[in-house]
């Protein structure tokens, strides 16, 4: 029930920001909860729409619609359906392991760029400026103009919502109260009092305002009216193929990384079957695309709230979907009183978390090389799109490895020999250990990790270098092991680029 309360406004806001009808986000969470819960999904994850896919969905709607939002929405659904089939194929060929080799700095740089884009797109909504559009950096530059032309009534609700979302988590006694729920409890009555539902004017001078139902959430009369079929007429066009790849690749990576993170937060330390989780996510995405929903992933914020509330099984995901279904089916009129400015404020806060200065600070703490990869990925993503940004970030990391380690072919060879000595698993590294050969290394390690293993010793004395991605994944795997302990030999013979335990290390 707690996750349902958190998910409801976020689902509406994410769909709205994605260029989809608000109810599309709720459809996704309903299907994600009811369909995927008991068929192999990672048990403690909450499936639903995610802020990280807003940019892809909005881009698909705008480019494929060519000025017609409804046509763009239906063509974006077709893109989502094909991307879902691709996700299913990726799961069947065990490509889920690709998510574990994604350099963290590239992923965080991509998410930081997404955060900036979300803030740029949602500030006009928060301020009540209708019709604002443009590239993210252009819209940020226009912020003083938006403030000067803000609708006082709408902006008042938006700023009030923003203050609640920022201040409440800092008050110890209120930390367990869902701030988005408090926002709705305040914003809805204020909107009704100011006359939003029926239209009204008020104020005086600079504070004069005109409001109407266009500043509120728009929903169909019932859920059956919300069902929308995809338009496959442009599904083989270059634009569609670009967005199919982005939905499938970035959606899969973000979902799998969230599932891995949730496993590390699980008090019982259960390890989810990532291949099965990706397969189930693909099946769920195919289902929601055929009825008008946004793509789903294993969403980290709602999943963490799920664990914090004491969840121990997939039933919590199921009931969160059921509560959403009942609420939308029985009380659609109440949802249509929610001000868009309140949802905009929630998304601005979400964007600020993704692009938080602490993310830059953490990247610098790990090493200047990681900060460089992080910033380049973020800047290129803002200047172009997600796929190009991620590709450039990965290419930059490869170039850095090739220059520092003076190796190229060794980056794709498996430099690891694994042997078992009783309860000890000995891992000997004889070359560069990088994200490029992490998948074969991890598979080899997992095949030897039997129940009798009590210690995993990684000998890096003869390693050319060990990169940040490998160390991050090794420590993450160690947290999942029920009893085996991780120990490094020869780490002091490698020169780290910073004092962080996962910093890149090069043989002197």
PDB file of C-alpha atoms in Angstrom, residues 1-293:
ATOM      1  CA  UNK A   1       0.000   0.000   0.000  1.00  0.00           C
ATOM      2  CA  UNK A   2       2.877   2.363   0.790  1.00  0.00           C
ATOM      3  CA  UNK A   3       4.508   1.688  -2.593  1.00  0.00           C
ATOM      4  CA  UNK A   4       1.126   2.278  -4.274  1.00  0.00           C
ATOM      5  CA  UNK A   5       0.905   5.709  -2.616  1.00  0.00           C
ATOM      6  CA  UNK A   6       4.378   6.608  -3.865  1.00  0.00           C
ATOM      7  CA  UNK A   7       3.870   5.106  -7.328  1.00  0.00           C
ATOM      8  CA  UNK A   8       0.530   6.750  -8.176  1.00  0.00           C
ATOM      9  CA  UNK A   9       1.715  10.357  -8.631  1.00  0.00           C
ATOM     10  CA  UNK A  10       5.057   9.279 -10.127  1.00  0.00           C
ATOM     11  CA  UNK A  11       3.354   7.100 -12.750  1.00  0.00           C
ATOM     12  CA  UNK A  12       1.129  10.001 -13.776  1.00  0.00           C
ATOM     13  CA  UNK A  13       4.018  12.474 -13.844  1.00  0.00           C
ATOM     14  CA  UNK A  14       6.438  10.236 -15.765  1.00  0.00           C
ATOM     15  CA  UNK A  15       3.804   9.502 -18.424  1.00  0.00           C
ATOM     16  CA  UNK A  16       2.963  13.187 -18.738  1.00  0.00           C
ATOM     17  CA  UNK A  17       6.641  14.106 -19.123  1.00  0.00           C
ATOM     18  CA  UNK A  18       7.079  11.329 -21.706  1.00  0.00           C
ATOM     19  CA  UNK A  19       4.432  12.740 -24.037  1.00  0.00           C
ATOM     20  CA  UNK A  20       2.088   9.837 -23.219  1.00  0.00           C
ATOM     21  CA  UNK A  21      -1.379  10.279 -21.667  1.00  0.00           C
ATOM     22  CA  UNK A  22      -1.021  10.326 -17.841  1.00  0.00           C
ATOM     23  CA  UNK A  23      -3.012   7.097 -17.482  1.00  0.00           C
ATOM     24  CA  UNK A  24      -0.394   5.269 -19.610  1.00  0.00           C
ATOM     25  CA  UNK A  25       2.029   5.293 -16.680  1.00  0.00           C
ATOM     26  CA  UNK A  26      -0.587   3.775 -14.379  1.00  0.00           C
ATOM     27  CA  UNK A  27      -1.362   1.066 -16.959  1.00  0.00           C
ATOM     28  CA  UNK A  28       2.328   0.148 -16.957  1.00  0.00           C
ATOM     29  CA  UNK A  29       2.496  -0.193 -13.184  1.00  0.00           C
ATOM     30  CA  UNK A  30      -0.752  -2.219 -13.106  1.00  0.00           C
ATOM     31  CA  UNK A  31       0.568  -4.696 -15.685  1.00  0.00           C
ATOM     32  CA  UNK A  32       4.011  -4.676 -14.048  1.00  0.00           C
ATOM     33  CA  UNK A  33       2.458  -5.556 -10.712  1.00  0.00           C
ATOM     34  CA  UNK A  34      -0.248  -8.029 -11.687  1.00  0.00           C
ATOM     35  CA  UNK A  35       1.460  -9.798 -14.604  1.00  0.00           C
ATOM     36  CA  UNK A  36       5.168  -9.976 -13.748  1.00  0.00           C
ATOM     37  CA  UNK A  37       5.087 -10.566  -9.981  1.00  0.00           C
ATOM     38  CA  UNK A  38       4.924 -14.362  -9.915  1.00  0.00           C
ATOM     39  CA  UNK A  39       6.466 -15.432 -13.215  1.00  0.00           C
ATOM     40  CA  UNK A  40      10.164 -15.009 -12.515  1.00  0.00           C
ATOM     41  CA  UNK A  41      10.567 -11.316 -11.770  1.00  0.00           C
ATOM     42  CA  UNK A  42      13.220 -10.294  -9.224  1.00  0.00           C
ATOM     43  CA  UNK A  43      11.039 -10.683  -6.106  1.00  0.00           C
ATOM     44  CA  UNK A  44      11.627  -7.390  -4.290  1.00  0.00           C
ATOM     45  CA  UNK A  45      11.655  -5.103  -7.317  1.00  0.00           C
ATOM     46  CA  UNK A  46       8.715  -2.902  -8.229  1.00  0.00           C
ATOM     47  CA  UNK A  47       7.960  -2.832 -11.940  1.00  0.00           C
ATOM     48  CA  UNK A  48       6.730   0.364 -13.524  1.00  0.00           C
ATOM     49  CA  UNK A  49       7.602   3.404 -15.643  1.00  0.00           C
ATOM     50  CA  UNK A  50      10.910   5.116 -14.843  1.00  0.00           C
ATOM     51  CA  UNK A  51      12.241   8.656 -15.103  1.00  0.00           C
ATOM     52  CA  UNK A  52      15.325   7.316 -16.884  1.00  0.00           C
ATOM     53  CA  UNK A  53      13.253   6.484 -19.990  1.00  0.00           C
ATOM     54  CA  UNK A  54      11.391   9.822 -20.181  1.00  0.00           C
ATOM     55  CA  UNK A  55      13.824  11.304 -22.669  1.00  0.00           C
ATOM     56  CA  UNK A  56      13.586   8.307 -25.022  1.00  0.00           C
ATOM     57  CA  UNK A  57       9.785   8.145 -24.876  1.00  0.00           C
ATOM     58  CA  UNK A  58       9.336  11.889 -25.408  1.00  0.00           C
ATOM     59  CA  UNK A  59      11.811  11.890 -28.293  1.00  0.00           C
ATOM     60  CA  UNK A  60       9.982   8.985 -29.948  1.00  0.00           C
ATOM     61  CA  UNK A  61       6.598  10.711 -29.633  1.00  0.00           C
ATOM     62  CA  UNK A  62       7.892  14.023 -31.008  1.00  0.00           C
ATOM     63  CA  UNK A  63       9.969  12.632 -33.893  1.00  0.00           C
ATOM     64  CA  UNK A  64       7.496   9.952 -34.985  1.00  0.00           C
ATOM     65  CA  UNK A  65       4.444  12.187 -34.560  1.00  0.00           C
ATOM     66  CA  UNK A  66       5.821  15.010 -36.738  1.00  0.00           C
ATOM     67  CA  UNK A  67       3.578  17.534 -34.992  1.00  0.00           C
ATOM     68  CA  UNK A  68       0.712  15.153 -34.156  1.00  0.00           C
ATOM     69  CA  UNK A  69       1.071  14.062 -30.468  1.00  0.00           C
ATOM     70  CA  UNK A  70      -1.549  11.307 -30.691  1.00  0.00           C
ATOM     71  CA  UNK A  71      -0.011   9.806 -33.825  1.00  0.00           C
ATOM     72  CA  UNK A  72       3.434  10.041 -32.216  1.00  0.00           C
ATOM     73  CA  UNK A  73       2.093   8.276 -29.121  1.00  0.00           C
ATOM     74  CA  UNK A  74       0.670   5.379 -31.149  1.00  0.00           C
ATOM     75  CA  UNK A  75       3.847   5.024 -33.211  1.00  0.00           C
ATOM     76  CA  UNK A  76       5.917   5.129 -30.015  1.00  0.00           C
ATOM     77  CA  UNK A  77       3.804   2.228 -28.739  1.00  0.00           C
ATOM     78  CA  UNK A  78       4.809   0.242 -31.828  1.00  0.00           C
ATOM     79  CA  UNK A  79       8.453   1.058 -31.106  1.00  0.00           C
ATOM     80  CA  UNK A  80       7.925  -0.159 -27.535  1.00  0.00           C
ATOM     81  CA  UNK A  81       6.403  -3.426 -28.750  1.00  0.00           C
ATOM     82  CA  UNK A  82       9.344  -4.228 -31.058  1.00  0.00           C
ATOM     83  CA  UNK A  83      11.829  -3.182 -28.361  1.00  0.00           C
ATOM     84  CA  UNK A  84      10.059  -5.580 -25.972  1.00  0.00           C
ATOM     85  CA  UNK A  85      10.523  -8.450 -28.441  1.00  0.00           C
ATOM     86  CA  UNK A  86      14.212  -7.499 -28.663  1.00  0.00           C
ATOM     87  CA  UNK A  87      14.421  -7.580 -24.840  1.00  0.00           C
ATOM     88  CA  UNK A  88      12.953 -11.092 -24.861  1.00  0.00           C
ATOM     89  CA  UNK A  89      15.559 -12.164 -27.437  1.00  0.00           C
ATOM     90  CA  UNK A  90      18.348 -10.597 -25.346  1.00  0.00           C
ATOM     91  CA  UNK A  91      17.152 -12.586 -22.341  1.00  0.00           C
ATOM     92  CA  UNK A  92      17.012 -15.842 -24.309  1.00  0.00           C
ATOM     93  CA  UNK A  93      20.623 -15.427 -25.510  1.00  0.00           C
ATOM     94  CA  UNK A  94      21.812 -14.562 -21.981  1.00  0.00           C
ATOM     95  CA  UNK A  95      22.657 -10.954 -22.871  1.00  0.00           C
ATOM     96  CA  UNK A  96      21.497  -9.915 -19.397  1.00  0.00           C
ATOM     97  CA  UNK A  97      25.138 -10.235 -18.369  1.00  0.00           C
ATOM     98  CA  UNK A  98      25.960  -7.244 -20.575  1.00  0.00           C
ATOM     99  CA  UNK A  99      24.429  -4.974 -17.928  1.00  0.00           C
ATOM    100  CA  UNK A 100      27.088  -5.949 -15.413  1.00  0.00           C
ATOM    101  CA  UNK A 101      29.913  -4.778 -17.678  1.00  0.00           C
ATOM    102  CA  UNK A 102      28.527  -1.288 -18.255  1.00  0.00           C
ATOM    103  CA  UNK A 103      31.036   1.211 -16.777  1.00  0.00           C
ATOM    104  CA  UNK A 104      29.344   2.898 -13.771  1.00  0.00           C
ATOM    105  CA  UNK A 105      30.677   6.332 -14.785  1.00  0.00           C
ATOM    106  CA  UNK A 106      29.015   6.004 -18.201  1.00  0.00           C
ATOM    107  CA  UNK A 107      25.694   4.961 -16.635  1.00  0.00           C
ATOM    108  CA  UNK A 108      25.783   7.762 -14.049  1.00  0.00           C
ATOM    109  CA  UNK A 109      26.791  10.308 -16.692  1.00  0.00           C
ATOM    110  CA  UNK A 110      23.836   9.247 -18.822  1.00  0.00           C
ATOM    111  CA  UNK A 111      21.478   9.500 -15.838  1.00  0.00           C
ATOM    112  CA  UNK A 112      22.852  12.940 -14.909  1.00  0.00           C
ATOM    113  CA  UNK A 113      22.092  14.152 -18.437  1.00  0.00           C
ATOM    114  CA  UNK A 114      18.592  12.692 -18.174  1.00  0.00           C
ATOM    115  CA  UNK A 115      18.177  14.571 -14.880  1.00  0.00           C
ATOM    116  CA  UNK A 116      19.092  17.887 -16.525  1.00  0.00           C
ATOM    117  CA  UNK A 117      16.673  17.199 -19.391  1.00  0.00           C
ATOM    118  CA  UNK A 118      13.837  16.378 -16.975  1.00  0.00           C
ATOM    119  CA  UNK A 119      14.418  19.610 -15.025  1.00  0.00           C
ATOM    120  CA  UNK A 120      14.491  21.662 -18.237  1.00  0.00           C
ATOM    121  CA  UNK A 121      11.258  20.135 -19.530  1.00  0.00           C
ATOM    122  CA  UNK A 122       9.336  20.268 -16.227  1.00  0.00           C
ATOM    123  CA  UNK A 123      10.146  23.758 -14.946  1.00  0.00           C
ATOM    124  CA  UNK A 124       7.608  25.379 -17.317  1.00  0.00           C
ATOM    125  CA  UNK A 125       4.981  22.868 -16.142  1.00  0.00           C
ATOM    126  CA  UNK A 126       5.771  23.698 -12.503  1.00  0.00           C
ATOM    127  CA  UNK A 127       5.427  27.434 -13.273  1.00  0.00           C
ATOM    128  CA  UNK A 128       2.272  27.119 -15.378  1.00  0.00           C
ATOM    129  CA  UNK A 129       3.874  28.270 -18.653  1.00  0.00           C
ATOM    130  CA  UNK A 130       2.030  26.453 -21.422  1.00  0.00           C
ATOM    131  CA  UNK A 131       3.461  25.716 -24.864  1.00  0.00           C
ATOM    132  CA  UNK A 132       7.137  25.889 -23.827  1.00  0.00           C
ATOM    133  CA  UNK A 133       9.385  23.677 -25.944  1.00  0.00           C
ATOM    134  CA  UNK A 134      12.912  23.421 -27.310  1.00  0.00           C
ATOM    135  CA  UNK A 135      16.202  21.687 -26.658  1.00  0.00           C
ATOM    136  CA  UNK A 136      17.012  21.094 -22.954  1.00  0.00           C
ATOM    137  CA  UNK A 137      19.855  23.626 -22.731  1.00  0.00           C
ATOM    138  CA  UNK A 138      17.763  26.207 -24.593  1.00  0.00           C
ATOM    139  CA  UNK A 139      14.900  25.692 -22.151  1.00  0.00           C
ATOM    140  CA  UNK A 140      17.231  26.078 -19.169  1.00  0.00           C
ATOM    141  CA  UNK A 141      18.473  29.358 -20.642  1.00  0.00           C
ATOM    142  CA  UNK A 142      14.828  30.462 -20.945  1.00  0.00           C
ATOM    143  CA  UNK A 143      14.142  29.861 -17.240  1.00  0.00           C
ATOM    144  CA  UNK A 144      14.198  33.607 -16.323  1.00  0.00           C
ATOM    145  CA  UNK A 145      11.618  34.159 -19.080  1.00  0.00           C
ATOM    146  CA  UNK A 146       9.444  31.336 -17.719  1.00  0.00           C
ATOM    147  CA  UNK A 147       9.622  32.808 -14.218  1.00  0.00           C
ATOM    148  CA  UNK A 148       8.668  36.250 -15.509  1.00  0.00           C
ATOM    149  CA  UNK A 149       5.632  34.820 -17.325  1.00  0.00           C
ATOM    150  CA  UNK A 150       4.602  32.292 -14.651  1.00  0.00           C
ATOM    151  CA  UNK A 151       0.947  31.768 -13.796  1.00  0.00           C
ATOM    152  CA  UNK A 152       0.850  32.842 -10.115  1.00  0.00           C
ATOM    153  CA  UNK A 153      -1.768  30.270  -9.052  1.00  0.00           C
ATOM    154  CA  UNK A 154      -0.111  27.362 -10.832  1.00  0.00           C
ATOM    155  CA  UNK A 155       3.395  28.421  -9.789  1.00  0.00           C
ATOM    156  CA  UNK A 156       2.209  28.758  -6.185  1.00  0.00           C
ATOM    157  CA  UNK A 157       1.110  25.123  -6.178  1.00  0.00           C
ATOM    158  CA  UNK A 158       4.340  24.085  -7.932  1.00  0.00           C
ATOM    159  CA  UNK A 159       6.621  25.917  -5.502  1.00  0.00           C
ATOM    160  CA  UNK A 160       4.613  24.672  -2.488  1.00  0.00           C
ATOM    161  CA  UNK A 161       4.968  21.106  -3.791  1.00  0.00           C
ATOM    162  CA  UNK A 162       8.693  21.624  -4.363  1.00  0.00           C
ATOM    163  CA  UNK A 163       9.187  22.880  -0.797  1.00  0.00           C
ATOM    164  CA  UNK A 164       7.328  19.893   0.677  1.00  0.00           C
ATOM    165  CA  UNK A 165       9.406  17.452  -1.362  1.00  0.00           C
ATOM    166  CA  UNK A 166      12.691  19.113  -0.389  1.00  0.00           C
ATOM    167  CA  UNK A 167      11.995  19.879   3.280  1.00  0.00           C
ATOM    168  CA  UNK A 168      10.056  16.825   4.479  1.00  0.00           C
ATOM    169  CA  UNK A 169      12.896  14.270   4.025  1.00  0.00           C
ATOM    170  CA  UNK A 170      15.124  16.519   6.181  1.00  0.00           C
ATOM    171  CA  UNK A 171      12.728  16.361   9.133  1.00  0.00           C
ATOM    172  CA  UNK A 172      13.509  13.205  11.085  1.00  0.00           C
ATOM    173  CA  UNK A 173       9.984  12.723  12.438  1.00  0.00           C
ATOM    174  CA  UNK A 174       8.500  12.904   8.914  1.00  0.00           C
ATOM    175  CA  UNK A 175      10.996  10.750   7.022  1.00  0.00           C
ATOM    176  CA  UNK A 176       8.671   7.735   6.904  1.00  0.00           C
ATOM    177  CA  UNK A 177       5.732   9.753   5.551  1.00  0.00           C
ATOM    178  CA  UNK A 178       5.638   9.650   1.713  1.00  0.00           C
ATOM    179  CA  UNK A 179       6.288  13.250   0.641  1.00  0.00           C
ATOM    180  CA  UNK A 180       4.476  12.796  -2.735  1.00  0.00           C
ATOM    181  CA  UNK A 181       1.321  11.832  -0.824  1.00  0.00           C
ATOM    182  CA  UNK A 182       1.558  14.998   1.293  1.00  0.00           C
ATOM    183  CA  UNK A 183       2.015  17.019  -1.905  1.00  0.00           C
ATOM    184  CA  UNK A 184      -1.231  15.626  -3.307  1.00  0.00           C
ATOM    185  CA  UNK A 185      -3.037  16.163   0.003  1.00  0.00           C
ATOM    186  CA  UNK A 186      -2.108  19.864  -0.185  1.00  0.00           C
ATOM    187  CA  UNK A 187      -2.173  20.524  -3.930  1.00  0.00           C
ATOM    188  CA  UNK A 188      -5.584  19.032  -4.728  1.00  0.00           C
ATOM    189  CA  UNK A 189      -7.593  21.109  -2.165  1.00  0.00           C
ATOM    190  CA  UNK A 190      -5.701  24.287  -3.143  1.00  0.00           C
ATOM    191  CA  UNK A 191      -6.474  23.692  -6.828  1.00  0.00           C
ATOM    192  CA  UNK A 192     -10.168  23.150  -6.041  1.00  0.00           C
ATOM    193  CA  UNK A 193     -10.317  26.301  -3.884  1.00  0.00           C
ATOM    194  CA  UNK A 194      -8.717  28.366  -6.660  1.00  0.00           C
ATOM    195  CA  UNK A 195     -11.282  27.074  -9.172  1.00  0.00           C
ATOM    196  CA  UNK A 196      -9.083  24.935 -11.436  1.00  0.00           C
ATOM    197  CA  UNK A 197     -11.771  22.319 -12.277  1.00  0.00           C
ATOM    198  CA  UNK A 198     -14.364  24.771 -13.627  1.00  0.00           C
ATOM    199  CA  UNK A 199     -12.084  27.638 -14.614  1.00  0.00           C
ATOM    200  CA  UNK A 200     -11.571  30.874 -12.701  1.00  0.00           C
ATOM    201  CA  UNK A 201      -9.722  34.179 -12.616  1.00  0.00           C
ATOM    202  CA  UNK A 202      -8.376  35.997  -9.584  1.00  0.00           C
ATOM    203  CA  UNK A 203      -5.566  37.991  -8.042  1.00  0.00           C
ATOM    204  CA  UNK A 204      -4.566  41.527  -8.958  1.00  0.00           C
ATOM    205  CA  UNK A 205      -1.742  43.255 -10.776  1.00  0.00           C
ATOM    206  CA  UNK A 206       1.318  41.012 -11.177  1.00  0.00           C
ATOM    207  CA  UNK A 207      -0.508  38.275  -9.245  1.00  0.00           C
ATOM    208  CA  UNK A 208      -3.510  38.102 -11.586  1.00  0.00           C
ATOM    209  CA  UNK A 209      -4.173  34.594 -12.861  1.00  0.00           C
ATOM    210  CA  UNK A 210      -6.496  32.546 -15.044  1.00  0.00           C
ATOM    211  CA  UNK A 211      -6.834  28.818 -14.442  1.00  0.00           C
ATOM    212  CA  UNK A 212      -8.874  25.970 -15.901  1.00  0.00           C
ATOM    213  CA  UNK A 213      -8.899  22.202 -16.287  1.00  0.00           C
ATOM    214  CA  UNK A 214      -5.947  22.253 -18.711  1.00  0.00           C
ATOM    215  CA  UNK A 215      -3.672  22.656 -15.684  1.00  0.00           C
ATOM    216  CA  UNK A 216      -5.021  19.405 -14.188  1.00  0.00           C
ATOM    217  CA  UNK A 217      -4.424  15.720 -15.014  1.00  0.00           C
ATOM    218  CA  UNK A 218      -6.568  14.540 -17.926  1.00  0.00           C
ATOM    219  CA  UNK A 219      -7.878  10.972 -17.707  1.00  0.00           C
ATOM    220  CA  UNK A 220     -10.418   8.941 -19.711  1.00  0.00           C
ATOM    221  CA  UNK A 221     -13.763   8.118 -18.119  1.00  0.00           C
ATOM    222  CA  UNK A 222     -12.761   4.491 -17.533  1.00  0.00           C
ATOM    223  CA  UNK A 223      -9.796   2.191 -18.044  1.00  0.00           C
ATOM    224  CA  UNK A 224     -11.224   0.592 -21.195  1.00  0.00           C
ATOM    225  CA  UNK A 225     -11.233   4.028 -22.836  1.00  0.00           C
ATOM    226  CA  UNK A 226      -7.536   4.287 -21.977  1.00  0.00           C
ATOM    227  CA  UNK A 227      -6.607   1.273 -24.110  1.00  0.00           C
ATOM    228  CA  UNK A 228      -4.799   2.486 -27.241  1.00  0.00           C
ATOM    229  CA  UNK A 229      -3.471   0.286 -30.035  1.00  0.00           C
ATOM    230  CA  UNK A 230      -0.014   0.846 -31.536  1.00  0.00           C
ATOM    231  CA  UNK A 231       0.516   2.146 -35.071  1.00  0.00           C
ATOM    232  CA  UNK A 232       3.123   0.007 -36.849  1.00  0.00           C
ATOM    233  CA  UNK A 233       3.153   2.072 -40.065  1.00  0.00           C
ATOM    234  CA  UNK A 234       6.650   3.524 -39.428  1.00  0.00           C
ATOM    235  CA  UNK A 235       8.165   0.769 -37.337  1.00  0.00           C
ATOM    236  CA  UNK A 236      10.907  -0.029 -39.884  1.00  0.00           C
ATOM    237  CA  UNK A 237      11.940   3.610 -40.434  1.00  0.00           C
ATOM    238  CA  UNK A 238      15.424   4.759 -39.302  1.00  0.00           C
ATOM    239  CA  UNK A 239      13.867   6.923 -36.580  1.00  0.00           C
ATOM    240  CA  UNK A 240      11.893   3.965 -35.195  1.00  0.00           C
ATOM    241  CA  UNK A 241      14.925   1.669 -35.308  1.00  0.00           C
ATOM    242  CA  UNK A 242      16.952   4.244 -33.356  1.00  0.00           C
ATOM    243  CA  UNK A 243      14.339   4.378 -30.591  1.00  0.00           C
ATOM    244  CA  UNK A 244      13.837   0.595 -30.621  1.00  0.00           C
ATOM    245  CA  UNK A 245      17.552   0.192 -29.867  1.00  0.00           C
ATOM    246  CA  UNK A 246      17.465   2.872 -27.157  1.00  0.00           C
ATOM    247  CA  UNK A 247      14.404   1.413 -25.426  1.00  0.00           C
ATOM    248  CA  UNK A 248      15.778  -2.127 -25.588  1.00  0.00           C
ATOM    249  CA  UNK A 249      19.384  -1.412 -24.616  1.00  0.00           C
ATOM    250  CA  UNK A 250      19.072   1.447 -22.131  1.00  0.00           C
ATOM    251  CA  UNK A 251      15.824   0.120 -20.649  1.00  0.00           C
ATOM    252  CA  UNK A 252      17.379  -3.332 -20.166  1.00  0.00           C
ATOM    253  CA  UNK A 253      20.591  -1.975 -18.648  1.00  0.00           C
ATOM    254  CA  UNK A 254      18.759   0.360 -16.270  1.00  0.00           C
ATOM    255  CA  UNK A 255      16.335  -2.387 -15.219  1.00  0.00           C
ATOM    256  CA  UNK A 256      19.072  -4.970 -14.633  1.00  0.00           C
ATOM    257  CA  UNK A 257      21.271  -2.529 -12.716  1.00  0.00           C
ATOM    258  CA  UNK A 258      18.274  -1.679 -10.531  1.00  0.00           C
ATOM    259  CA  UNK A 259      17.638  -5.389  -9.882  1.00  0.00           C
ATOM    260  CA  UNK A 260      21.311  -5.846  -8.907  1.00  0.00           C
ATOM    261  CA  UNK A 261      21.103  -2.832  -6.588  1.00  0.00           C
ATOM    262  CA  UNK A 262      17.907  -4.164  -4.985  1.00  0.00           C
ATOM    263  CA  UNK A 263      19.585  -7.539  -4.372  1.00  0.00           C
ATOM    264  CA  UNK A 264      22.368  -5.716  -2.495  1.00  0.00           C
ATOM    265  CA  UNK A 265      19.740  -3.952  -0.343  1.00  0.00           C
ATOM    266  CA  UNK A 266      17.855  -7.180   0.431  1.00  0.00           C
ATOM    267  CA  UNK A 267      18.443  -8.056   4.122  1.00  0.00           C
ATOM    268  CA  UNK A 268      18.245 -11.765   3.199  1.00  0.00           C
ATOM    269  CA  UNK A 269      20.866 -11.265   0.406  1.00  0.00           C
ATOM    270  CA  UNK A 270      18.932 -13.281  -2.182  1.00  0.00           C
ATOM    271  CA  UNK A 271      20.341 -13.224  -5.714  1.00  0.00           C
ATOM    272  CA  UNK A 272      17.757 -12.679  -8.443  1.00  0.00           C
ATOM    273  CA  UNK A 273      17.853 -14.569 -11.740  1.00  0.00           C
ATOM    274  CA  UNK A 274      18.667 -11.606 -13.999  1.00  0.00           C
ATOM    275  CA  UNK A 275      18.039 -13.509 -17.217  1.00  0.00           C
ATOM    276  CA  UNK A 276      14.556 -14.470 -16.078  1.00  0.00           C
ATOM    277  CA  UNK A 277      13.889 -10.951 -14.796  1.00  0.00           C
ATOM    278  CA  UNK A 278      14.833  -9.457 -18.182  1.00  0.00           C
ATOM    279  CA  UNK A 279      12.636 -12.028 -19.937  1.00  0.00           C
ATOM    280  CA  UNK A 280       9.672 -11.163 -17.708  1.00  0.00           C
ATOM    281  CA  UNK A 281      10.299  -7.432 -18.204  1.00  0.00           C
ATOM    282  CA  UNK A 282      10.282  -7.955 -21.985  1.00  0.00           C
ATOM    283  CA  UNK A 283       7.016  -9.901 -21.812  1.00  0.00           C
ATOM    284  CA  UNK A 284       5.496  -7.188 -19.609  1.00  0.00           C
ATOM    285  CA  UNK A 285       6.657  -4.476 -21.999  1.00  0.00           C
ATOM    286  CA  UNK A 286       5.114  -6.286 -24.952  1.00  0.00           C
ATOM    287  CA  UNK A 287       1.830  -6.442 -23.051  1.00  0.00           C
ATOM    288  CA  UNK A 288       1.765  -2.762 -22.043  1.00  0.00           C
ATOM    289  CA  UNK A 289       2.807  -1.572 -25.511  1.00  0.00           C
ATOM    290  CA  UNK A 290      -0.196  -3.373 -27.029  1.00  0.00           C
ATOM    291  CA  UNK A 291      -2.671  -1.564 -24.739  1.00  0.00           C
ATOM    292  CA  UNK A 292      -1.142   1.925 -24.554  1.00  0.00           C
ATOM    293  CA  UNK A 293       1.338   1.850 -21.660  1.00  0.00           C
TER     294      UNK A 293
END
